[in-house]
Tab-separated table of C-alpha atoms in Angstrom:
chain	number	residue	atom	x	y	z
A	29	ARG	CA	-50.735	-8.158	43.561
A	30	ARG	CA	-47.041	-7.643	43.096
A	31	VAL	CA	-46.722	-10.635	40.783
A	32	TRP	CA	-49.681	-9.591	38.617
A	33	GLN	CA	-48.396	-6.008	38.378
A	34	GLY	CA	-45.125	-7.370	37.009
A	35	ILE	CA	-46.891	-9.249	34.204
A	36	ARG	CA	-47.684	-7.058	31.230
A	37	LEU	CA	-49.586	-7.716	28.039
A	38	ASN	CA	-49.472	-5.052	25.312
A	39	GLY	CA	-47.974	-2.668	27.848
A	40	ASP	CA	-50.770	-3.015	30.421
A	41	ALA	CA	-50.341	-4.880	33.683
A	42	PHE	CA	-52.742	-7.442	35.077
A	43	GLU	CA	-54.446	-6.442	38.310
A	44	TYR	CA	-55.296	-8.691	41.236
A	45	THR	CA	-58.339	-7.375	43.120
A	46	GLY	CA	-58.588	-10.060	45.798
A	47	ARG	CA	-58.008	-9.353	49.482
A	48	GLY	CA	-56.096	-11.252	52.101
A	49	LYS	CA	-59.158	-11.193	54.329
A	50	GLU	CA	-61.084	-13.301	51.792
A	51	LEU	CA	-58.316	-15.884	51.674
A	52	PHE	CA	-58.071	-16.039	55.467
A	53	ILE	CA	-61.839	-16.493	55.890
A	54	GLY	CA	-61.769	-19.240	53.261
A	55	PHE	CA	-58.949	-20.951	55.130
A	56	LEU	CA	-60.837	-20.821	58.429
A	57	LEU	CA	-63.986	-22.123	56.767
A	58	ALA	CA	-62.098	-25.034	55.186
A	59	LEU	CA	-60.448	-25.791	58.510
A	60	VAL	CA	-63.792	-26.070	60.289
A	61	VAL	CA	-65.798	-27.739	57.506
A	62	LEU	CA	-63.111	-30.260	56.538
A	63	GLY	CA	-60.812	-30.516	59.532
A	64	LEU	CA	-63.403	-31.512	62.125
A	65	PRO	CA	-64.950	-34.369	60.105
A	66	PHE	CA	-61.483	-35.711	59.288
A	67	LEU	CA	-60.525	-35.684	62.951
A	68	LEU	CA	-63.765	-37.429	63.883
A	69	ILE	CA	-63.143	-40.179	61.322
A	70	VAL	CA	-59.560	-40.686	62.500
A	71	PHE	CA	-60.684	-40.953	66.122
A	72	ALA	CA	-63.542	-43.276	65.135
A	73	VAL	CA	-61.084	-45.587	63.366
A	74	GLN	CA	-58.935	-45.784	66.476
A	75	PHE	CA	-61.870	-46.713	68.690
A	76	LEU	CA	-63.756	-49.059	66.346
A	77	GLY	CA	-60.926	-51.483	65.730
A	78	PRO	CA	-59.015	-52.955	62.790
A	79	MET	CA	-61.987	-54.664	61.102
A	80	ILE	CA	-63.929	-51.425	60.590
A	81	ALA	CA	-60.896	-49.239	59.792
A	82	PRO	CA	-60.639	-50.057	56.054
A	83	LEU	CA	-64.332	-49.279	55.594
A	84	LEU	CA	-63.735	-45.763	56.888
A	85	ILE	CA	-60.178	-45.048	55.730
A	86	LEU	CA	-60.483	-46.098	52.068
A	87	PRO	CA	-63.410	-43.745	51.307
A	88	LEU	CA	-61.571	-41.033	53.235
A	89	TYR	CA	-58.515	-41.389	50.985
A	90	VAL	CA	-60.662	-41.310	47.841
A	91	PHE	CA	-62.411	-38.213	49.175
A	92	ILE	CA	-59.108	-36.508	50.012
A	93	PHE	CA	-57.737	-37.031	46.492
A	94	TRP	CA	-61.030	-35.889	44.942
A	95	LEU	CA	-60.944	-32.874	47.246
A	96	CYS	CA	-57.470	-31.948	45.968
A	97	GLY	CA	-58.864	-31.668	42.439
A	98	PHE	CA	-61.881	-29.752	43.718
A	99	GLY	CA	-59.531	-27.373	45.534
A	100	VAL	CA	-57.309	-26.847	42.495
A	101	PHE	CA	-60.316	-25.892	40.378
A	102	THR	CA	-61.818	-23.567	42.977
A	103	ALA	CA	-58.425	-21.904	43.477
A	104	TYR	CA	-58.210	-21.230	39.737
A	105	ARG	CA	-61.790	-19.968	39.778
A	106	TYR	CA	-61.029	-17.592	42.657
A	107	MET	CA	-57.841	-16.322	41.034
A	108	ALA	CA	-59.571	-15.797	37.680
A	109	SER	CA	-62.496	-13.943	39.251
A	110	ARG	CA	-60.094	-11.600	41.069
A	111	THR	CA	-57.894	-10.857	38.041
A	112	THR	CA	-58.537	-8.029	35.597
A	113	TRP	CA	-56.719	-6.679	32.575
A	114	ARG	CA	-57.669	-3.286	31.172
A	115	GLY	CA	-60.630	-3.324	33.536
A	116	ILE	CA	-62.077	-6.557	32.157
A	117	ARG	CA	-62.446	-9.473	34.549
A	118	PHE	CA	-61.570	-13.097	33.899
A	119	GLN	CA	-63.999	-15.841	34.887
A	120	LEU	CA	-63.836	-19.610	35.029
A	121	GLY	CA	-66.940	-21.663	34.331
A	122	GLY	CA	-67.411	-25.375	34.671
A	123	SER	CA	-67.913	-27.686	37.600
A	124	ALA	CA	-65.418	-28.121	40.416
A	125	VAL	CA	-67.111	-31.422	41.290
A	126	ASN	CA	-66.527	-32.835	37.796
A	127	PHE	CA	-62.957	-31.542	37.780
A	128	GLY	CA	-62.374	-33.310	41.096
A	129	TRP	CA	-63.484	-36.624	39.555
A	130	LYS	CA	-61.301	-36.050	36.503
A	131	TYR	CA	-58.359	-35.211	38.767
A	132	LEU	CA	-58.968	-38.400	40.765
A	133	GLY	CA	-59.023	-40.413	37.529
A	134	VAL	CA	-55.732	-38.893	36.379
A	135	LEU	CA	-54.137	-39.735	39.730
A	136	LEU	CA	-55.443	-43.300	39.567
A	137	LEU	CA	-54.251	-43.880	35.995
A	138	SER	CA	-50.893	-42.272	36.772
A	139	GLY	CA	-50.460	-44.599	39.725
A	140	ILE	CA	-51.424	-47.697	37.745
A	141	THR	CA	-48.996	-46.791	34.943
A	142	PHE	CA	-46.171	-45.827	37.343
A	143	GLY	CA	-46.489	-42.190	36.290
A	144	TRP	CA	-46.449	-42.665	32.516
A	145	TYR	CA	-49.997	-41.316	32.143
A	146	ALA	CA	-49.132	-38.123	34.029
A	147	PRO	CA	-48.186	-35.909	31.013
A	148	ALA	CA	-51.324	-36.892	29.083
A	149	GLY	CA	-53.433	-36.505	32.220
A	150	GLU	CA	-52.010	-33.053	32.920
A	151	ARG	CA	-52.921	-31.991	29.392
A	152	ALA	CA	-56.474	-33.273	29.854
A	153	LEU	CA	-56.796	-31.360	33.135
A	154	ALA	CA	-55.351	-28.216	31.549
A	155	GLU	CA	-57.806	-28.523	28.681
A	156	SER	CA	-60.769	-28.662	31.048
A	157	ILE	CA	-59.602	-25.505	32.828
A	158	TRP	CA	-58.549	-23.453	29.789
A	159	HIS	CA	-61.648	-24.445	27.836
A	160	GLU	CA	-63.870	-22.919	30.549
A	161	LEU	CA	-61.811	-19.731	31.063
A	162	ARG	CA	-63.239	-16.463	29.764
A	163	PHE	CA	-61.966	-12.926	29.455
A	164	GLY	CA	-65.061	-10.797	29.638
A	165	ASN	CA	-67.364	-12.479	27.131
A	166	ARG	CA	-64.557	-14.090	25.066
A	167	LYS	CA	-63.633	-17.741	25.506
A	168	PHE	CA	-60.103	-19.070	25.590
A	169	ARG	CA	-59.308	-21.950	23.273
A	170	PHE	CA	-57.212	-24.977	24.056
A	171	TYR	CA	-56.258	-27.195	21.152
A	172	MET	CA	-55.390	-30.678	22.361
A	173	GLY	CA	-53.966	-31.562	18.933
A	174	LYS	CA	-51.398	-28.781	19.145
A	175	ALA	CA	-50.580	-29.690	22.733
A	176	GLU	CA	-50.059	-33.332	21.784
A	177	ARG	CA	-47.617	-32.352	19.030
A	178	GLU	CA	-45.292	-30.951	21.686
A	179	GLY	CA	-42.989	-33.820	22.545
A	180	VAL	CA	-42.880	-34.182	26.303
A	181	TYR	CA	-42.434	-37.914	26.645
A	182	GLY	CA	-38.726	-37.881	25.711
A	183	ALA	CA	-37.858	-35.550	28.565
A	184	PHE	CA	-40.346	-37.335	30.808
A	185	ALA	CA	-38.779	-40.744	30.050
A	186	LEU	CA	-35.315	-39.384	30.764
A	187	GLY	CA	-36.431	-37.901	34.076
A	188	TRP	CA	-38.380	-41.037	34.991
A	189	CYS	CA	-35.436	-43.343	34.279
A	190	LEU	CA	-32.923	-41.081	36.032
A	191	THR	CA	-35.175	-41.142	39.090
A	192	VAL	CA	-36.248	-44.789	39.156
A	193	ILE	CA	-32.930	-46.466	38.289
A	194	PRO	CA	-30.939	-44.890	41.153
A	195	TYR	CA	-33.862	-45.554	43.466
A	196	LEU	CA	-33.868	-49.264	42.637
């Protein structure tokens, strides 16, 4: 709430209407719904032996990375639905499931290209969030062409080289 109250647009502050209780219940729910199955799979891998382990662990890793994207989208959706400005609420449409797959694809392509796809992938993910965001009944617009005109690869290449070369 304090952060949103410090952000002003045309003299009016944003308002966060969420409650800590909602976040805590969501955390407990995620802990039970996700934590227990993960523990069961980890214990199953230890008891079933090394031949079965890859059949259980590989899908688990894919699911975890997909779940990260799903979680990012649902966090944005929650934050948007609990934010108002001048009494008008924001809302985020779209599918968290589809965003999770897109997020997984960006991670995969970034890994294959040693991180060089990351800036383009981040723009694609941002487009899918901003394109679905609404303020009341008005849609936000995200222009990929304008975003692509911003040169980020020079700074990215410098940071990549200054990280990789000392590492090697």
